[in-house]
Coordinates of C-alpha atoms and ligand atoms in Angstrom, one line a residue:
M299 CA -33.0 -4.5 20.7
S300 CA -32.0 -3.5 17.1
K301 CA -28.9 -5.0 15.7
E302 CA -25.9 -3.0 15.8
I303 CA -25.3 -1.7 11.8
V304 CA -22.4 -3.4 10.0
V305 CA -20.7 -1.7 6.7
S306 CA -17.8 -2.9 4.8
G307 CA -16.6 -3.0 0.9
I308 CA -14.5 -4.6 -1.5
R309 CA -13.1 -2.7 -4.9
S310 CA -13.4 -3.7 -7.9
T311 CA -10.4 -3.4 -9.5
G312 CA -9.9 -7.1 -10.2
F313 CA -9.9 -11.2 -8.9
L314 CA -10.6 -11.7 -5.4
H315 CA -8.0 -14.0 -3.2
L316 CA -8.1 -15.4 -0.3
G317 CA -7.0 -12.2 2.0
N318 CA -10.0 -10.9 1.0
Y319 CA -12.1 -13.8 1.4
F320 CA -10.0 -14.3 5.1
G321 CA -9.6 -10.3 5.8
A322 CA -13.3 -9.9 4.8
M323 CA -15.6 -12.2 3.4
Q324 CA -15.3 -14.9 5.9
N325 CA -16.9 -12.0 8.5
Y326 CA -19.4 -10.5 6.5
V327 CA -21.0 -14.6 6.0
K328 CA -20.7 -14.9 10.2
M329 CA -22.1 -11.6 10.8
Q330 CA -24.7 -11.4 8.3
D331 CA -27.6 -13.1 10.7
E332 CA -26.4 -11.1 13.8
Y333 CA -26.2 -8.0 12.6
N334 CA -28.0 -5.3 10.1
C335 CA -25.5 -5.7 7.5
Y336 CA -24.2 -3.5 4.4
F337 CA -21.8 -4.6 1.8
F338 CA -20.9 -2.7 -1.1
V339 CA -18.5 -3.1 -4.2
A340 CA -16.5 0.1 -4.1
D341 CA -16.7 1.0 -7.5
Y342 CA -16.1 4.6 -7.4
H343 CA -13.0 4.0 -5.2
S344 CA -11.5 1.8 -8.2
L345 CA -12.1 4.9 -10.6
T346 CA -8.3 6.4 -8.9
T347 CA -6.5 4.0 -11.4
H348 CA -8.8 5.4 -14.8
P349 CA -10.0 1.6 -15.8
D350 CA -11.2 0.7 -19.0
P351 CA -15.1 1.8 -19.3
K352 CA -16.0 -1.5 -20.3
D353 CA -14.6 -3.3 -17.7
L354 CA -16.7 -1.9 -15.1
R355 CA -19.3 -4.4 -15.3
G356 CA -17.5 -6.7 -15.2
N357 CA -15.1 -5.9 -12.8
V358 CA -18.8 -5.5 -10.6
Y359 CA -20.2 -8.6 -11.2
R360 CA -17.2 -10.4 -10.7
V361 CA -17.3 -9.4 -6.8
V362 CA -21.2 -9.7 -6.3
A363 CA -20.8 -13.0 -7.7
E364 CA -17.6 -13.7 -5.7
N365 CA -19.0 -12.9 -2.4
V366 CA -22.3 -14.3 -2.8
A367 CA -20.6 -17.8 -3.6
S368 CA -18.7 -17.3 -0.2
G369 CA -21.4 -18.0 1.0
L370 CA -23.1 -14.3 1.4
D371 CA -27.1 -14.3 1.5
P372 CA -28.7 -11.2 -0.6
E373 CA -31.8 -11.7 1.3
K374 CA -30.0 -11.4 4.9
V375 CA -27.4 -8.4 3.8
A376 CA -27.8 -5.3 1.8
L377 CA -25.5 -6.1 -1.2
Y378 CA -25.0 -3.1 -3.3
A379 CA -23.0 -0.8 -5.6
Q380 CA -21.1 1.8 -4.1
S381 CA -22.5 3.5 -7.0
D382 CA -26.1 3.2 -7.1
I383 CA -26.2 4.8 -3.3
P384 CA -25.9 8.7 -4.3
E385 CA -25.5 10.1 -1.1
I386 CA -22.5 8.6 -0.3
P387 CA -20.7 11.0 -2.4
E388 CA -23.0 13.9 -1.0
L389 CA -21.7 12.8 2.2
Y390 CA -17.8 12.7 0.6
L391 CA -19.0 16.8 -0.1
M392 CA -19.5 17.1 3.0
L393 CA -16.8 15.4 4.9
N394 CA -14.2 16.5 2.9
M395 CA -14.6 20.5 4.2
L396 CA -13.9 18.8 7.5
A397 CA -10.5 16.9 6.2
Y398 CA -7.6 18.5 6.2
K399 CA -4.9 17.8 2.8
G400 CA -1.8 17.6 5.3
E401 CA -3.1 14.9 7.4
L402 CA -4.2 13.2 4.4
E403 CA -1.1 13.7 2.7
K404 CA 0.4 11.3 5.6
V405 CA -1.5 8.6 5.2
P406 CA 0.5 5.8 4.2
T407 CA -1.3 3.9 1.7
F408 CA -1.5 7.5 0.1
K409 CA 2.2 7.8 0.2
D410 CA 3.0 4.4 -1.3
K411 CA 0.6 4.9 -4.0
V412 CA 2.7 8.0 -4.9
R413 CA 6.0 6.0 -4.9
L414 CA 4.2 3.5 -7.3
Q415 CA 2.1 5.8 -9.8
P416 CA 3.6 9.5 -9.5
D417 CA 1.7 10.4 -12.8
N418 CA -1.4 9.5 -11.5
V419 CA -1.6 11.6 -7.6
N420 CA -5.5 12.7 -8.3
A421 CA -7.1 14.3 -5.7
G422 CA -9.5 11.3 -5.7
L423 CA -6.6 9.4 -4.4
L424 CA -5.6 11.8 -2.1
T425 CA -9.2 11.9 -0.2
Y426 CA -9.5 8.2 -0.4
P427 CA -10.6 8.0 2.9
V428 CA -13.0 10.3 3.2
L429 CA -15.1 8.6 0.7
M430 CA -14.2 5.3 2.8
T431 CA -15.6 7.5 5.9
A432 CA -18.7 8.4 3.7
D433 CA -19.7 4.2 3.3
I434 CA -19.2 3.8 6.6
L435 CA -20.9 6.8 7.4
I436 CA -24.1 7.1 5.6
H437 CA -25.3 3.7 7.6
K438 CA -24.0 4.8 10.8
A439 CA -21.9 1.6 11.3
V440 CA -20.3 0.8 14.2
K441 CA -18.3 -2.3 12.7
V442 CA -16.3 -2.6 10.0
P443 CA -15.0 -6.2 9.0
V444 CA -11.8 -5.5 7.1
G445 CA -8.3 -6.9 6.7
K446 CA -5.1 -5.8 8.3
D447 CA -4.5 -3.3 5.7
Q448 CA -7.6 -0.8 6.5
E449 CA -6.9 -0.3 10.3
Q450 CA -5.5 3.1 10.0
H451 CA -8.4 3.9 7.1
V452 CA -11.0 2.7 9.6
E453 CA -9.5 5.3 12.1
M454 CA -9.1 8.0 10.1
A455 CA -13.1 7.5 9.3
R456 CA -13.7 7.4 13.6
N457 CA -11.4 11.0 13.3
F458 CA -13.9 12.5 10.8
A459 CA -16.9 11.4 12.5
H460 CA -15.5 12.5 15.9
R461 CA -14.7 16.1 14.2
F462 CA -18.6 16.4 12.3
N463 CA -20.4 15.6 15.6
S464 CA -18.1 18.2 17.7
R465 CA -19.3 20.7 15.2
Y466 CA -22.7 20.1 14.2
S467 CA -24.2 17.8 16.7
E468 CA -23.5 14.4 17.9
M469 CA -24.8 12.5 15.2
F470 CA -22.4 9.7 14.4
P471 CA -21.1 6.5 16.3
M472 CA -17.7 5.6 16.6
P473 CA -17.0 2.7 13.9
Y474 CA -14.4 0.0 14.7
P475 CA -12.5 -2.1 12.7
F476 CA -13.4 -5.9 13.3
N477 CA -12.6 -9.3 13.1
Y478 CA -13.7 -12.8 14.9
G479 CA -10.8 -13.4 15.7
D480 CA -8.8 -11.7 18.1
S481 CA -6.6 -9.4 16.0
L482 CA -7.2 -7.9 12.0
I483 CA -5.5 -10.3 9.4
K484 CA -2.9 -9.7 7.1
V485 CA -3.0 -13.3 4.6
P486 CA 0.8 -13.8 3.7
S487 CA 1.8 -14.0 -0.6
L488 CA 3.6 -16.9 -1.1
D489 CA 6.6 -15.6 -1.6
G490 CA 7.2 -14.2 1.8
A491 CA 7.0 -10.5 0.7
G492 CA 3.8 -8.6 1.5
K493 CA 0.8 -9.6 1.1
M494 CA -2.1 -11.5 -1.2
S495 CA -3.4 -8.7 -3.4
K496 CA -5.5 -8.1 -6.2
S497 CA -3.2 -6.4 -8.6
E498 CA 0.2 -6.7 -6.8
N499 CA 2.3 -10.1 -6.3
I500 CA 0.1 -11.7 -8.9
N501 CA 1.9 -15.2 -9.2
A502 CA 1.9 -15.1 -5.4
T503 CA -1.8 -14.7 -4.6
L504 CA -4.2 -17.2 -4.3
Y505 CA -7.4 -16.0 -6.2
L506 CA -10.7 -17.6 -5.5
A507 CA -11.1 -18.0 -9.2
D508 CA -7.7 -19.8 -9.8
D509 CA -8.0 -23.3 -11.3
D510 CA -6.8 -26.4 -9.5
D511 CA -3.2 -26.5 -11.5
A512 CA -2.5 -22.9 -11.3
I513 CA -3.0 -23.3 -7.5
R514 CA -0.7 -26.3 -7.0
K515 CA 1.5 -24.6 -9.0
K516 CA 1.9 -21.4 -7.3
V517 CA 1.6 -23.3 -3.6
M518 CA 4.8 -25.8 -4.9
K519 CA 6.7 -22.5 -5.9
A520 CA 6.0 -21.3 -2.0
K521 CA 9.8 -20.4 -1.0
T522 CA 11.0 -22.8 1.5
D523 CA 14.9 -23.6 2.6
A524 CA 16.7 -26.7 3.5
G525 CA 14.8 -27.0 7.2
P526 CA 15.6 -26.4 10.5
T527 CA 19.0 -28.2 12.2
E528 CA 18.1 -27.6 15.7
H529 CA 15.1 -28.4 17.8
N530 CA 12.7 -25.7 18.4
S531 CA 14.3 -23.1 16.3
E532 CA 12.7 -19.9 15.4
M533 CA 10.9 -20.0 11.8
P534 CA 11.5 -17.6 9.2
D535 CA 9.1 -15.7 8.1
Y536 CA 8.5 -17.5 4.7
I537 CA 7.7 -20.3 6.5
Q538 CA 5.4 -19.2 9.3
N539 CA 3.6 -18.0 6.4
I540 CA 3.0 -21.5 5.0
F541 CA 1.9 -22.5 8.7
Q542 CA -0.5 -19.3 8.8
L543 CA -1.6 -20.5 5.8
M544 CA -2.3 -24.1 6.3
H545 CA -3.9 -23.1 9.4
L546 CA -6.5 -21.5 7.4
V547 CA -7.4 -24.0 4.9
S548 CA -6.4 -27.3 6.9
K549 CA -7.5 -29.6 9.5
P550 CA -6.0 -28.4 12.8
E551 CA -4.2 -31.9 13.0
I552 CA -2.4 -31.4 10.1
T553 CA -1.0 -28.6 10.8
D554 CA 0.1 -29.6 14.3
T555 CA 2.0 -32.9 12.3
F556 CA 3.9 -30.3 10.4
R557 CA 4.9 -27.9 13.1
S558 CA 5.7 -30.7 15.4
A559 CA 8.2 -32.1 12.4
Y560 CA 9.6 -28.7 12.3
N561 CA 10.1 -29.1 15.9
N562 CA 12.0 -31.9 15.5
C563 CA 13.9 -31.3 12.7
T564 CA 11.9 -33.9 10.2
I565 CA 9.7 -31.8 8.3
R566 CA 10.0 -32.1 4.3
Y567 CA 8.8 -28.8 2.7
G568 CA 8.2 -30.5 0.0
D569 CA 5.3 -32.7 1.4
M570 CA 4.4 -29.8 3.3
K571 CA 3.6 -28.3 0.0
K572 CA 1.7 -30.5 -1.2
Q573 CA -0.7 -31.0 1.7
L574 CA -1.1 -27.6 1.2
A575 CA -2.1 -27.6 -2.4
E576 CA -4.4 -30.1 -1.8
D577 CA -6.4 -28.2 0.6
M578 CA -6.6 -25.3 -0.7
V579 CA -7.7 -27.0 -4.1
A580 CA -11.0 -28.5 -1.9
F581 CA -11.3 -25.1 -0.1
I582 CA -11.2 -23.1 -3.6
A583 CA -12.6 -25.0 -6.0
P584 CA -16.8 -25.1 -4.8
I585 CA -16.3 -21.2 -4.8
R586 CA -15.0 -21.0 -8.1
E587 CA -17.4 -23.0 -9.5
K588 CA -20.4 -21.2 -8.0
A589 CA -19.2 -17.9 -8.7
A590 CA -18.7 -18.9 -12.3
E591 CA -21.9 -20.8 -12.6
L592 CA -23.4 -16.9 -10.9
Q593 CA -21.5 -14.9 -13.4
K594 CA -23.6 -16.5 -16.3
D595 CA -26.3 -15.4 -14.7
E596 CA -26.5 -11.5 -15.4
A597 CA -30.3 -11.2 -14.7
Q598 CA -29.4 -12.8 -11.1
L599 CA -27.1 -10.2 -10.4
Q600 CA -28.5 -7.0 -11.5
K601 CA -31.7 -8.1 -9.7
I602 CA -29.2 -8.5 -6.7
L603 CA -27.7 -5.3 -7.3
R604 CA -31.0 -3.5 -7.8
E605 CA -32.7 -4.7 -4.4
G606 CA -29.3 -4.1 -2.2
A607 CA -29.6 -0.4 -3.5
E608 CA -33.0 -0.2 -2.7
K609 CA -32.5 -1.3 0.8
A610 CA -29.3 1.2 1.2
R611 CA -30.8 3.8 0.3
I612 CA -33.5 4.1 3.0
S613 CA -30.9 4.1 5.7
A614 CA -28.5 6.2 3.9
S615 CA -31.2 9.1 3.0
A616 CA -32.3 9.2 6.2
T617 CA -28.6 10.1 7.4
I618 CA -28.5 12.7 5.0
A619 CA -31.2 14.2 5.9
E620 CA -29.6 14.6 9.4
A621 CA -27.2 15.6 8.1
R622 CA -28.2 18.0 5.7
K623 CA -30.6 20.0 8.6
L624 CA -28.1 19.7 11.0
I625 CA -24.9 21.5 8.5
G626 CA -28.4 24.4 7.8
I627 CA -28.7 23.0 4.6
N628 CA -32.6 23.2 5.5
Y629 CA -34.2 26.5 3.5
Y630 CA -37.8 25.5 2.4
Ligands
ADP29 P1 -7.0 -5.6 -2.5 O1 -6.0 -4.6 -1.4 O2 -6.8 -7.2 -2.7 O3 -6.9 -4.8 -3.5 P2 -9.2 -4.6 -1.7 O4 -8.4 -3.1 -0.9 O5 -10.3 -4.2 -2.2 O6 -8.3 -5.6 -1.8 O7 -9.7 -4.9 0.1 C1 -10.7 -5.6 0.4 C2 -11.0 -6.5 1.9 O8 -10.1 -7.4 1.9 C3 -10.2 -5.0 3.1 O9 -11.4 -5.6 4.0 C4 -8.9 -5.6 2.6 O10 -8.6 -5.1 4.3 C5 -9.5 -7.2 2.9 N1 -7.8 -8.0 2.2 C6 -7.0 -7.4 1.0 N2 -6.1 -7.9 0.7 C7 -6.0 -8.8 2.5 C8 -4.9 -9.4 2.9 N3 -3.5 -9.9 2.1 N4 -5.3 -10.1 4.4 C9 -6.3 -9.5 4.4 N5 -6.8 -8.8 4.2 C10 -6.9 -8.2 2.9
LIG30 N1 -10.8 1.1 1.8 C1 -11.1 -0.4 1.7 C2 -10.0 -1.4 1.1 O1 -9.2 -0.8 -0.5 C3 -12.4 -0.9 0.8 C4 -13.3 -0.1 1.2 C5 -14.1 1.3 0.4 C6 -13.9 -0.3 2.8 N2 -14.6 1.6 1.4 C7 -14.9 0.5 2.5 C8 -13.8 -1.1 3.3 C9 -15.8 0.5 3.5 C10 -14.5 -0.7 4.8 C11 -15.9 0.3 4.8 O2 -9.7 -2.7 1.2

């Protein structure tokens, strides 16, 4: 039986962090043996904020290096840059004809951006979910490993796929967001407000490139309080977040010990954060070192991207040929 197809991408907009790792990359690494995987650097998506041209190459290389350092094997998957696959913008153009201004304006991530950057509400930002749909459909993917924040975008991809299928012919399978756990993940920031992110909450986000001291400092600054005064009392969000982070990187017995201490009001948050900081250092340091090493080897990064693009274009060109034919672009 042929393997199910998987697609996912990460924007090259900065340093990767624990949210990217646990929401996306950890799943990529597990999926690479079981599925036919296409993972890419969403460099076109990064253009919505007009990055300096001289930064693009380093930003893309960093995402590739951090993915490989996290365990992704470019021999097993297609690991490529979005901009190396011209069939993606072609499918994006086709899909744009089926996407309506009203529905795009209602997307919560678009509304957030309008609020955050009112002077740069460009058409690329509005049609961001359409480009993401093209990324997914170009390989006819069925599983899309992403964090919780991308759930709605994948739902839109399903809507657009369905619309294309109804107008032309049943060509695309329906894509679904995927995570190995029970539900999609949102890794919280250390300040108890919002999620870890490449560009926001920088001091409350743990990056895979952070050095040991930076990790310790950030963790020790995480918001806590004087501790519970009643047995088995409900946890405030910011304490739940610390437990959630501990659950991701510490041994289960350690998390259990602190949970019991919380429940019987003997918890010392200082000790808990020290433990968490050391477990984070042990988790992040090997990835950081491997990524730094790989970033020095430009020839290797270029080889990965070139070979990834070759693999991805085989599937992309087959999809676009089929779509052109169905639309009627078939003149000689
Ligand atoms: P960011 O939002 O940090 O700029 P991207 O938008 O490039 O990162 O997201 C890449 C992947 O990482 C997506 O699958 C996204 O859902 C996931 N992701 C980003 N932040 C988090 C987070 N805090 N928790 C879980 N997943 C996340
Ligand atoms: N939009 C995603 C994000 O901001 C990145 C992305 C672009 C993506 N294209 C994709 C994720 C296709 C999964 C599939 O996180």
